[in-house]
Short mmCIF file of C-alpha atoms in Angstrom, two decimals:
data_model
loop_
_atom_site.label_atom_id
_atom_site.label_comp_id
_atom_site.label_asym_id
_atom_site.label_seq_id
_atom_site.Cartn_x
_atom_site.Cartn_y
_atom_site.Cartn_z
CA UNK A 1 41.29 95.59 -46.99
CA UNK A 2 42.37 93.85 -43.96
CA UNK A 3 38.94 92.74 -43.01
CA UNK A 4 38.20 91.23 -46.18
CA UNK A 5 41.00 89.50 -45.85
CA UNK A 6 40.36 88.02 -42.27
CA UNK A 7 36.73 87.17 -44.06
CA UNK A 8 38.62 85.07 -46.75
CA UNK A 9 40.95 83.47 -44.89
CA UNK A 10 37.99 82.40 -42.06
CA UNK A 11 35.71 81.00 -44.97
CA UNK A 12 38.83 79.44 -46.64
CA UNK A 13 39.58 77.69 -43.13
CA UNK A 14 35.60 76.60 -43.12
CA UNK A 15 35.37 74.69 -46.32
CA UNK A 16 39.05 73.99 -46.78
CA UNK A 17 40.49 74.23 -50.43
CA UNK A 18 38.69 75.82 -52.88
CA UNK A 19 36.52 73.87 -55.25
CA UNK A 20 34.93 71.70 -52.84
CA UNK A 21 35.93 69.32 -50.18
CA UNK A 22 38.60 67.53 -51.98
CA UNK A 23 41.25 65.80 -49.59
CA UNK A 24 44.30 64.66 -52.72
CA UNK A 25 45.99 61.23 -52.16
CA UNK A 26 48.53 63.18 -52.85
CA UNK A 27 50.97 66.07 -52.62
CA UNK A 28 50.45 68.89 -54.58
CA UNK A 29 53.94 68.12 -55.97
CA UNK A 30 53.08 64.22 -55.82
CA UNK A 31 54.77 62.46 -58.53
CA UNK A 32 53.60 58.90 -57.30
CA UNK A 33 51.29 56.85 -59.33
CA UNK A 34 48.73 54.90 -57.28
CA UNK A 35 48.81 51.23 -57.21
CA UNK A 36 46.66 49.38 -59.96
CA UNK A 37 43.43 48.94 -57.93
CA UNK A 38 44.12 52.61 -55.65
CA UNK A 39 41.91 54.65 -58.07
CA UNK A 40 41.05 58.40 -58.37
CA UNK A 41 41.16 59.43 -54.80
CA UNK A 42 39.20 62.25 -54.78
CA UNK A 43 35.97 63.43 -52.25
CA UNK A 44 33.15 65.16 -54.31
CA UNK A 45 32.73 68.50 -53.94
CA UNK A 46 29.60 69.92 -51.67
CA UNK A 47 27.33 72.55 -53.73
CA UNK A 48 26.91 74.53 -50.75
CA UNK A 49 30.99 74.90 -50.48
CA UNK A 50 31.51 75.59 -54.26
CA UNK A 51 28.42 78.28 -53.41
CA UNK A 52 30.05 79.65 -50.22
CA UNK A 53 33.14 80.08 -52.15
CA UNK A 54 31.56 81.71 -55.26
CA UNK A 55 30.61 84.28 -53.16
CA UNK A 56 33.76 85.22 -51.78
CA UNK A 57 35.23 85.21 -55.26
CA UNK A 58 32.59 87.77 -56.55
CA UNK A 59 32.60 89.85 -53.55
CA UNK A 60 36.12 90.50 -53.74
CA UNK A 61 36.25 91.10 -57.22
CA UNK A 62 33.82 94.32 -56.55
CA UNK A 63 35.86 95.26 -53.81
CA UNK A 64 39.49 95.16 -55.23
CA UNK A 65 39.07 95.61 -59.12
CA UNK A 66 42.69 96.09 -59.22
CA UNK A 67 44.29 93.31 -56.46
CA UNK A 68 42.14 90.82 -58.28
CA UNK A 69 42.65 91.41 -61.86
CA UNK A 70 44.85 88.43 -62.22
CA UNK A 71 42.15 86.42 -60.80
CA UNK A 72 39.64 87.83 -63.14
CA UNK A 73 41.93 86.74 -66.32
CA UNK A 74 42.90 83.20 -65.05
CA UNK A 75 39.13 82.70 -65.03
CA UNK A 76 38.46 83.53 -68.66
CA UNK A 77 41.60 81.61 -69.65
CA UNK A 78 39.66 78.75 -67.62
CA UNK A 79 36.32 79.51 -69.34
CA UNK A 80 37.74 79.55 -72.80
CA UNK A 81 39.93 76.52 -72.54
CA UNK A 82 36.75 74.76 -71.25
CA UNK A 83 34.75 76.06 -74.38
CA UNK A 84 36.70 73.14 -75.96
CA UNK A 85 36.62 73.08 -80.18
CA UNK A 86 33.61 72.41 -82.47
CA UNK A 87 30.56 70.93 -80.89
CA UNK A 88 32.65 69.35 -77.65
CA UNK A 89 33.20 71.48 -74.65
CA UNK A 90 33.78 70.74 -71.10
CA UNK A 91 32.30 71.24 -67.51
CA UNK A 92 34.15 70.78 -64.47
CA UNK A 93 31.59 72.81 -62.02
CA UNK A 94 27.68 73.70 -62.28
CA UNK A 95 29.11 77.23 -62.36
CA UNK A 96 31.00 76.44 -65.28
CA UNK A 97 28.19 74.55 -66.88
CA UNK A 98 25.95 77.82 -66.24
CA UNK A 99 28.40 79.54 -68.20
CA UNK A 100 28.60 77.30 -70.86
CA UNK A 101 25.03 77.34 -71.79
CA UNK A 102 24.76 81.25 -71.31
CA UNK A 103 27.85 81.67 -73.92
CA UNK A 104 27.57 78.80 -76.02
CA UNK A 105 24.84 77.09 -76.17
CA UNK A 106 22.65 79.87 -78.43
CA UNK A 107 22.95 76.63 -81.05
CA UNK A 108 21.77 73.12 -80.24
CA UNK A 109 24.07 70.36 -80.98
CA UNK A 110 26.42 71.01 -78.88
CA UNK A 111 28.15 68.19 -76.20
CA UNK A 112 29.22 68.85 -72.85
CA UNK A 113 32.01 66.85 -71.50
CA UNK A 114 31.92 66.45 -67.27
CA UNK A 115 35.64 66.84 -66.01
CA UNK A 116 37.88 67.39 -63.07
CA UNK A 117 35.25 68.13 -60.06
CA UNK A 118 32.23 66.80 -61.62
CA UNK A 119 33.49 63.21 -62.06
CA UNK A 120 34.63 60.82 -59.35
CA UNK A 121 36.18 57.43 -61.00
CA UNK A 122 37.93 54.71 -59.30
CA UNK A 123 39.49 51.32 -59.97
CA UNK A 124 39.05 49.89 -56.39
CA UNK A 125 35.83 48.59 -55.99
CA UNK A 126 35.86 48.32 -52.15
CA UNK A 127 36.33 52.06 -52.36
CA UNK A 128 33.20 54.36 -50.21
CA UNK A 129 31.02 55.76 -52.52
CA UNK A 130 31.57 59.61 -52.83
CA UNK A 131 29.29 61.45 -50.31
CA UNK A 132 26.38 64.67 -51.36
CA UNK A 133 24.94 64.87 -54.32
CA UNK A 134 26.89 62.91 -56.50
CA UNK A 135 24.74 60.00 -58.45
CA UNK A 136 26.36 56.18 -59.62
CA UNK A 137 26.65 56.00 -63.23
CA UNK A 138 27.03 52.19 -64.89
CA UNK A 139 30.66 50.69 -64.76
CA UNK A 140 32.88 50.96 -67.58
CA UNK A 141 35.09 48.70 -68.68
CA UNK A 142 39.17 49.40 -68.60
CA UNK A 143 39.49 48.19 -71.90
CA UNK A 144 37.45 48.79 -75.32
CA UNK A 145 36.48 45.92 -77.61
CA UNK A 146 34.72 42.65 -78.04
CA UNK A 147 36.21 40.76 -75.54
CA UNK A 148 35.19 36.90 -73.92
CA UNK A 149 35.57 36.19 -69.75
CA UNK A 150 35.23 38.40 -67.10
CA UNK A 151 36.49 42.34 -67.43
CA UNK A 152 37.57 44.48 -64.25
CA UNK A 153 35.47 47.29 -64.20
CA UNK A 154 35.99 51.28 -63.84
CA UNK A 155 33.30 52.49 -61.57
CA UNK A 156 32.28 55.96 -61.61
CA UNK A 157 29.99 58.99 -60.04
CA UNK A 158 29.51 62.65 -61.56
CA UNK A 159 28.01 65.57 -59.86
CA UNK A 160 24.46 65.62 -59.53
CA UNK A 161 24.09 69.66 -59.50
CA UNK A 162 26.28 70.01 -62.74
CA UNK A 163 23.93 67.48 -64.39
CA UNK A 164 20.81 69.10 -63.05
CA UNK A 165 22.41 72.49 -64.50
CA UNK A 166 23.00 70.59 -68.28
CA UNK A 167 19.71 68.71 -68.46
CA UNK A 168 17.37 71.70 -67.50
CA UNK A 169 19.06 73.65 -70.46
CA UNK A 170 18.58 70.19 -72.73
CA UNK A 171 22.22 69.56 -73.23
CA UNK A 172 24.30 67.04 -75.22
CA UNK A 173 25.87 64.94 -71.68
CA UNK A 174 29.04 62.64 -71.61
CA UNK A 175 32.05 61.64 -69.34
CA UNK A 176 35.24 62.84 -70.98
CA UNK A 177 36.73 59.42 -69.48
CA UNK A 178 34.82 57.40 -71.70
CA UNK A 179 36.65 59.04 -74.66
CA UNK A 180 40.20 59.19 -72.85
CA UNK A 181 39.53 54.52 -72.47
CA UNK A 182 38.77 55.04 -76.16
CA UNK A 183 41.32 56.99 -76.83
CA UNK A 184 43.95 55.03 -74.44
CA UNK A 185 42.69 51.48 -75.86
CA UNK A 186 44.49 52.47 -79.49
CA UNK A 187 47.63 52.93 -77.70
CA UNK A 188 50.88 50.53 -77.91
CA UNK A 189 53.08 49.87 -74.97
CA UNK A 190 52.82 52.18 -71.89
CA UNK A 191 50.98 55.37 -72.56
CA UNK A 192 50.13 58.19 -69.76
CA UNK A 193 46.89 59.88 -70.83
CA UNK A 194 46.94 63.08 -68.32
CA UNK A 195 43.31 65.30 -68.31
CA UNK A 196 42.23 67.87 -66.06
CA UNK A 197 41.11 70.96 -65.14
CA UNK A 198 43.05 74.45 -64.82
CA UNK A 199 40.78 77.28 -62.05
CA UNK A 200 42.48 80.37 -60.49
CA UNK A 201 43.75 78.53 -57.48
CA UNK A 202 45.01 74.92 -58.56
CA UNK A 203 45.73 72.81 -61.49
CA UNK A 204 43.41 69.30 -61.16
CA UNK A 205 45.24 66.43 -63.36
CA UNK A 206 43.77 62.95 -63.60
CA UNK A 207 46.17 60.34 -64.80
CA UNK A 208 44.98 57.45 -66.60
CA UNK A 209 47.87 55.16 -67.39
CA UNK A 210 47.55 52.52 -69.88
CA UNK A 211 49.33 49.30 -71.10
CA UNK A 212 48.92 47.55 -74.69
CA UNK A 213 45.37 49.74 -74.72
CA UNK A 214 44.36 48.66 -70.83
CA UNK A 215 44.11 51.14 -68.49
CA UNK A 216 46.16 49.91 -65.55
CA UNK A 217 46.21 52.64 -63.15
CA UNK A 218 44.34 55.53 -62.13
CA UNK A 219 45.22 58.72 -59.88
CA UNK A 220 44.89 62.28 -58.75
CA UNK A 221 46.96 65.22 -58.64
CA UNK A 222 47.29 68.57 -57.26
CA UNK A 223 49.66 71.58 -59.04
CA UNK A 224 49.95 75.17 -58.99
CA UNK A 225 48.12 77.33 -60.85
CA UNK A 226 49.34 77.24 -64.76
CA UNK A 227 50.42 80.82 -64.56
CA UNK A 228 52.52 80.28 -60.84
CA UNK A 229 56.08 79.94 -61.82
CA UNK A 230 56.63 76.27 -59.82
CA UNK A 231 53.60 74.74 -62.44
CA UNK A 232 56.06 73.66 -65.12
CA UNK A 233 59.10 72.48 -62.57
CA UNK A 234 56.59 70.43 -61.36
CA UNK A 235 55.08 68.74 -64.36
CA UNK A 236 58.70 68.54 -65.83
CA UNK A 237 59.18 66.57 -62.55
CA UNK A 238 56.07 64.30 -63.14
CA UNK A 239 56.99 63.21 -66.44
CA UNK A 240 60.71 62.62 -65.74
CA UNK A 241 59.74 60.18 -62.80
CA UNK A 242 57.15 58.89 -65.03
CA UNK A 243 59.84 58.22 -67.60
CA UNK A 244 62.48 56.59 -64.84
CA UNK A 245 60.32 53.99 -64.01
CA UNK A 246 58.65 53.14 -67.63
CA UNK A 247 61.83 54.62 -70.07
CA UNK A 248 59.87 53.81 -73.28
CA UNK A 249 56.72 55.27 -72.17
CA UNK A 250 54.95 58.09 -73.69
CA UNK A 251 53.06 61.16 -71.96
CA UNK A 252 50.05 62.86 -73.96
CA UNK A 253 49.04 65.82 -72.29
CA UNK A 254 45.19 66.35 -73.62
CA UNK A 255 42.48 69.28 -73.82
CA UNK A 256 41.13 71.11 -71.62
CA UNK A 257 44.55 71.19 -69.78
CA UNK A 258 46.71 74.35 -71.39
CA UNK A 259 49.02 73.21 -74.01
CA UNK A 260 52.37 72.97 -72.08
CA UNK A 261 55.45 72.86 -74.08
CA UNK A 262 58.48 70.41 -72.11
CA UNK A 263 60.35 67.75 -73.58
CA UNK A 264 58.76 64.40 -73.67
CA UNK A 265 55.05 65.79 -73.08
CA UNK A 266 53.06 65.15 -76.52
CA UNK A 267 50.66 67.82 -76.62
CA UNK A 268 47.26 65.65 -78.32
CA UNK A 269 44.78 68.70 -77.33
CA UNK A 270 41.11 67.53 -78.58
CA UNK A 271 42.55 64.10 -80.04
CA UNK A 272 40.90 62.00 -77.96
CA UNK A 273 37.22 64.38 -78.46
CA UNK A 274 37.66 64.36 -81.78
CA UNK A 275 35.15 61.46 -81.90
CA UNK A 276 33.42 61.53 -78.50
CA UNK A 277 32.13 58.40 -77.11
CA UNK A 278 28.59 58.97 -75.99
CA UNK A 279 27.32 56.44 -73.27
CA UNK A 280 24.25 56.99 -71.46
CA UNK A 281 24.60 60.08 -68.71
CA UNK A 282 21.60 59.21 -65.93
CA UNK A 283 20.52 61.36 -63.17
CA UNK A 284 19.46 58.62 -61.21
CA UNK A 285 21.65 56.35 -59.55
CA UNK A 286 22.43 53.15 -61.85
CA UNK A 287 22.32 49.69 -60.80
CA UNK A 288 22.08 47.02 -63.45
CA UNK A 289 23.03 47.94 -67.18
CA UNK A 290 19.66 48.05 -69.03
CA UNK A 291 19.57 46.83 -72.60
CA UNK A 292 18.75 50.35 -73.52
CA UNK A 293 21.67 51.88 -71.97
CA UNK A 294 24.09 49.78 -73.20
CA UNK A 295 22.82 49.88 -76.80
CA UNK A 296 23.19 46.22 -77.66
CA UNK A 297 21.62 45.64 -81.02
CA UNK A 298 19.00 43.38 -80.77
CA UNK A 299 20.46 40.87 -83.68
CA UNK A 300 23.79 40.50 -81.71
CA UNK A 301 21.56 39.61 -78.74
CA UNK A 302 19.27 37.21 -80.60
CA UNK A 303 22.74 35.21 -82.66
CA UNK A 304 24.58 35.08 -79.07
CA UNK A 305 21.65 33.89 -77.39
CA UNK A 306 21.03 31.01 -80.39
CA UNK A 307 24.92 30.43 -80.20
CA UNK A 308 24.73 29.68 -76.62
CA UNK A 309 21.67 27.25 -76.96
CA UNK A 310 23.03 25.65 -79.56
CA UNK A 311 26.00 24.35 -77.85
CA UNK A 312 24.47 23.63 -74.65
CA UNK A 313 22.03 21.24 -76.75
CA UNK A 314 25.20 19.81 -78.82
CA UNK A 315 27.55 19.03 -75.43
CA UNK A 316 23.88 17.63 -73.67
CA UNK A 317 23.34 15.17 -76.76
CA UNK A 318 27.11 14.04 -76.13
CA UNK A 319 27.11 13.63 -72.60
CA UNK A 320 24.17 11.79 -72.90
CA UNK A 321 25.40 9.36 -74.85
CA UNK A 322 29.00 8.92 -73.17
CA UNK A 323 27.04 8.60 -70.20
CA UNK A 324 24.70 5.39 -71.81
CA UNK A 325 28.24 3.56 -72.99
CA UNK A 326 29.83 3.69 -69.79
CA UNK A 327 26.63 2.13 -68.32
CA UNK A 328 26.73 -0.53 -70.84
CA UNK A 329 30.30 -1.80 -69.87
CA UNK A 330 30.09 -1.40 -66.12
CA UNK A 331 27.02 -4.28 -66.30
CA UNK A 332 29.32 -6.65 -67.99
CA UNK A 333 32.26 -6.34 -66.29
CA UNK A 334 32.88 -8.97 -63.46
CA UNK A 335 33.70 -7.55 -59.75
CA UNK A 336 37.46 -7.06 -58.92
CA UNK A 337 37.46 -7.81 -55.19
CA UNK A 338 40.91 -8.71 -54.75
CA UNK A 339 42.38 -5.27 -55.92
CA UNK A 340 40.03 -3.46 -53.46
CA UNK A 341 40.97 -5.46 -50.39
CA UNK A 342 44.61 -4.76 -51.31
CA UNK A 343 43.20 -0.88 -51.34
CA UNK A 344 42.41 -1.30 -48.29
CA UNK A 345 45.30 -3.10 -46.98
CA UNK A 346 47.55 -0.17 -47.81
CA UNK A 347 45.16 2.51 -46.70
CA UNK A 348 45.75 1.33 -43.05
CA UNK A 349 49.12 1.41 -43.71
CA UNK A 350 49.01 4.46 -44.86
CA UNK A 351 47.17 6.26 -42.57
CA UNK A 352 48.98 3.98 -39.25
CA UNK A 353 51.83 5.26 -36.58
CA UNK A 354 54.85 5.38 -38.34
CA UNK A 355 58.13 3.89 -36.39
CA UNK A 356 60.35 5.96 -38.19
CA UNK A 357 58.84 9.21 -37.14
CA UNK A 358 60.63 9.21 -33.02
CA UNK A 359 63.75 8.42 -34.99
CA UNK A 360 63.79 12.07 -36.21
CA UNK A 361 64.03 13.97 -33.56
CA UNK A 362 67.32 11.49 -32.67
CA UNK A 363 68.60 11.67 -35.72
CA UNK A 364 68.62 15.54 -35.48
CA UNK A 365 70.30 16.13 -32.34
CA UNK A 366 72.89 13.04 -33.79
CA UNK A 367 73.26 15.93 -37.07
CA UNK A 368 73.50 18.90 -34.94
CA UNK A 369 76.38 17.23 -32.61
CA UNK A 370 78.51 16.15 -35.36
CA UNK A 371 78.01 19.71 -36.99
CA UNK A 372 80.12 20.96 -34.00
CA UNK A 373 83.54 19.39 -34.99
CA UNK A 374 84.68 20.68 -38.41
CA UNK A 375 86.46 17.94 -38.50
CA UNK A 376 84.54 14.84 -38.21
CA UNK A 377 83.56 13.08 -41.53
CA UNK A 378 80.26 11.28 -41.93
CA UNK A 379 80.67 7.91 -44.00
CA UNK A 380 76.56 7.05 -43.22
CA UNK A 381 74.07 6.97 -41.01
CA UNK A 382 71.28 3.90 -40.60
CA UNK A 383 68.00 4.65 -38.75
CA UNK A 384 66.77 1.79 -37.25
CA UNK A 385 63.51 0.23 -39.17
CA UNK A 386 61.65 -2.28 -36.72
CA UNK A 387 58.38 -2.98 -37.33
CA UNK A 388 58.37 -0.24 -40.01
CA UNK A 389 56.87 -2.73 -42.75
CA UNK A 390 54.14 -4.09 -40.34
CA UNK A 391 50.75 -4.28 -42.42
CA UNK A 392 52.27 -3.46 -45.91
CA UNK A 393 51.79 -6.69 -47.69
CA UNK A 394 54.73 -5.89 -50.32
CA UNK A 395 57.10 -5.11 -46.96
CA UNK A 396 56.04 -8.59 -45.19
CA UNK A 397 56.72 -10.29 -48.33
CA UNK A 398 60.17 -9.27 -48.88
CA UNK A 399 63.06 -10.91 -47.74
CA UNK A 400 65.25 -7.89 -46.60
CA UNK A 401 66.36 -7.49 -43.09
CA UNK A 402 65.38 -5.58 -40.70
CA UNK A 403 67.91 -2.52 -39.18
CA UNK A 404 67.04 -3.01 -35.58
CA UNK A 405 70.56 -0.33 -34.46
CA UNK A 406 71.30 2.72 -35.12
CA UNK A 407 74.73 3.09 -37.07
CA UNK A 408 76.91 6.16 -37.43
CA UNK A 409 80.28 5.29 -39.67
CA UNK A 410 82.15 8.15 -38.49
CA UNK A 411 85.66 9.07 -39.14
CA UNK A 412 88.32 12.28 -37.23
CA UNK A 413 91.96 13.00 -37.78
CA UNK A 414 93.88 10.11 -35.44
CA UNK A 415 95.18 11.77 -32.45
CA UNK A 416 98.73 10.68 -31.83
CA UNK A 417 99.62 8.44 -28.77
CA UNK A 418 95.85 7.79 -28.02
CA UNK A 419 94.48 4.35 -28.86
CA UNK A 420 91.16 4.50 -30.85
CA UNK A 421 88.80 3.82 -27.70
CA UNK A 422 90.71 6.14 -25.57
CA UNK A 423 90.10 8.67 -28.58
CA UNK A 424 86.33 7.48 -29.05
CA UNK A 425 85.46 7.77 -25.48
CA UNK A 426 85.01 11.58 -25.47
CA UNK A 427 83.14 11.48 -29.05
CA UNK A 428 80.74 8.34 -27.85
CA UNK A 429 80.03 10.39 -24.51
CA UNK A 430 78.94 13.85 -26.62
CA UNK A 431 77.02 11.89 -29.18
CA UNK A 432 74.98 9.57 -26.71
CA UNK A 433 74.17 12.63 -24.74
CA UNK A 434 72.66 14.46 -27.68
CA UNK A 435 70.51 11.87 -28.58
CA UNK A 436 69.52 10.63 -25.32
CA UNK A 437 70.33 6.92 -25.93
CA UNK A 438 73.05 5.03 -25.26
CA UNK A 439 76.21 4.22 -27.58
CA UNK A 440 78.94 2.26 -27.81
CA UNK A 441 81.61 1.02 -30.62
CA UNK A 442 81.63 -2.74 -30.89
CA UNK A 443 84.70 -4.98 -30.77
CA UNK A 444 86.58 -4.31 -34.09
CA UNK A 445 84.46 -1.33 -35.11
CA UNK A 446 87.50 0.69 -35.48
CA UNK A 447 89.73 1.22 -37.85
CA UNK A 448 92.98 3.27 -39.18
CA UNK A 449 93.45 4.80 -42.22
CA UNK A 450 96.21 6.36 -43.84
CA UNK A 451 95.06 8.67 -46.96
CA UNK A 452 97.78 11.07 -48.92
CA UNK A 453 99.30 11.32 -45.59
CA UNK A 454 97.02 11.78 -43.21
CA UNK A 455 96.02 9.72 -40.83
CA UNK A 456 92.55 8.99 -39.78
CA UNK A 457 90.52 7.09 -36.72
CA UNK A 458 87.50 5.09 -38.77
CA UNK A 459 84.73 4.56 -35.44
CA UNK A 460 81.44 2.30 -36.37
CA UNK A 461 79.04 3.54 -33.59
CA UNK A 462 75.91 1.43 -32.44
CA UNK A 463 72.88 2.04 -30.74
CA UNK A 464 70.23 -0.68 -30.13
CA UNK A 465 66.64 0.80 -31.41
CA UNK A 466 65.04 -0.94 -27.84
CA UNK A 467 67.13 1.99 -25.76
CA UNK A 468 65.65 4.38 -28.34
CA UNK A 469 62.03 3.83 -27.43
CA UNK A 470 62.90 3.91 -23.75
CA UNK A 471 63.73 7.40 -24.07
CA UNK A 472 60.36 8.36 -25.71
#
């Protein structure tokens, strides 16, 4: 017993979980739903590994009848739940498709859908393609419906060996995902549309989540088993974060997944395979949609195509004709020189040195200096403008002067037994060295003023805009 054992757990440590090589994006008690473009995030599984694993399955179910009896019922529960209703049933493994055909399939007619393993989707179209045997099928759209402009795609792979499996025995093929966007696309509001697969060792779910009938996210999640006693803590955990962030929501919880019964889980079983959506299933990678796959009746093709040609002909004809009357009044209209030399009058202005630019920085430190003293009131400030209208015809014509100083109207609480230069000197000294020019407050520039008591030192500061470009 012990060495079969050590055997299990070295071939489990080989190929990693069972089912394949399948490294999940998230926990196996993740409850975060990947970002809108994220996608399924799921590695195909390797034949060979779903093989290897097989085998140590089988062998220890002859060796320990009794240790694996458990096992042995969890897979018929799996089997049967997979044999679906009616003429729909589902494949998540070539083993299980093997199955399918050797217990159900004695009648033709009947459709396999490809779930869980067999089925890599994504939303992110930068995402690698899955590696081994798995084969591109034809985009799908997110949304269902005749709809104009551009539509972001679903883009999806399925298993190459379950497929091989199904089409040797002549089977009935579909994605269940194509139903679940049918399904989802009738939906109101925010909808999460959970499918997936139940096996001995894990519970797959794949989480489409839609919006008004768009499907606007996409993930992957590992659980427990269904019969391990953490499985419902865990999906009651799932929908109750699902429910925080989207309170009106809804959760349908959809075949071949085990009817579970918690609050705020709609159990929809076969609802969305009731009708099964049947797009082409091909064995060969896909490139471009063919006009055969995507079953386009010829009529629609033939009325779109006349539709299109028809309008192109009807906006030509117009264009045409705008085209000739423009021509006919551009001959008989006379040349407007004048306004274009003006044009290009202000253009050089335009694009010339402007004076008023080295004033900034000045003007700045000026700011920053008189931010320092809480006190200190600014009545205005006047950048000096020389030679700022040169070459703008409207500026040279106007009879406004020209600010050749820079002024600062500046008032401060009067300090008592200091006369208003004796007070200024210390303020003129600070300012002046800020801006790097130099200041001074002209005969009868100051002034005192007495307002609801208080009494104030008025100060009209000048610089002269000649010791401004000195400094630069």
């Amino acid at each position: 017993m012990k060495k079969l054992d050590t055997i299990r757990a070295s071939i489990r440590g080989i190929f990693g979980r069972k089912g394949g090589l399948r490294p999940p994006i998230s926990s196996l008690t993740g409850h975060q739903f990947a970002p809108a473009e994220s996608g399924v995030a799921k590695a195909p599984g390797i034949n060979a590994t779903v093989n290897a694993n097989m085998a140590v399955f089988d062998s220890a179910l002859s060796l320990e009848p009794v240790a694996n009896h458990n096992k042995q019922e969890a897979i018929q529960e799996q089997m049967k739940l997979l044999s679906g209703e009616g003429d729909v049933g589902f494949a998540d493994s070539a083993d299980s498709a093997s199955w399918l055909i050797q217990n159900l399939y004695a009648r033709k007619g009947k459709l396999v859908l490809l779930v869980g393993k067999t089925v890599f989707s994504t939303l992110n179209g930068a995402a690698p393609p899955p590696a081994g045997e798995f084969v591109k099928q034809h985009n799908r759209h997110r949304e269902t419906g005749l709809k104009l402009g551009k539509r972001k795609p679903l883009y999806c792979w399925v298993s190459g060996n379950a497929l091989d499996v199904l089409k040797a025995a002549k089977c009935d093929v579909a994605l269940a995902v194509d139903s679940i966007l049918a399904y989802g696309s009738k939906t109101k509001g925010r909808v999460l549309v959970i499918n997936g697969v139940h096996t001995p060792e894990e519970t797959i779910l794949n989480l489409y989540e839609f919006e008004n009938g768009k499907l606007v996210e996409l993930s992957e999640q590992f659980h427990p088993p269904v019969e391990a006693y953490r499985f419902a803590g865990e999906i009651s955990r799932l929908a109750k974060d699902y429910l925080q962030q989207h309170p009106n929501g809804q959760i349908h919880w959809t075949a071949p997944l085990k009817p579970i019964e918690l609050p705020n889980i709609q159990n929809v079983g076969m609802a969305p395979f009731l009708k099964p959506v049947k797009k082409a299933v091909s064995a060969k990678a896909a490139h471009n949609i063919r006009i055969g796959q995507a079953k386009i009746p010829l009529f629609l093709l033939i009325s779109a195509a006349s539709s299109y040609a028809g309008v192109t002909i009807y906006y030509q004809v117009r264009y045409e004709d705008s085209h000739r009357r423009y021509m006919s009044i551009t001959a008989n209209t006379p040349s407007m020189a004048e306004p274009v030399d003006i044009l290009k009058v202000r253009k050089a202005w335009a694009s010339a040195p402007k004076v008023i630019t080295p004033r900034i920085k000045q003007l700045e430190a000026a700011l920053e200096a008189i931010g320092r003293h809480p006190d200190w009131i600014v009545g205005s400030i006047t950048v000096p403008t020389t030679q700022q209208g040169a070459g703008d015809p409207n500026m040279a014509k106007s009879n406004s002067p020209i600010q050749s100083e820079f002024s600062i109207l500046l008032r401060m609480p009067k300090k008592e037994g200091q006369g208003p230069l004796e007070q200024a000197q210390p303020i003129l000294s600070e300012l002046s060295q800020a801006m790097g020019i130099t200041l001074a407050v002209p005969e009868q520039g100051w002034q005192d003023l007495d307002e609801s008591g208080h009494k104030w030192l008025q100060l009209s500061i000048k610089g002269s805009a000649e010791g401004m470009q000195e400094e630069h």
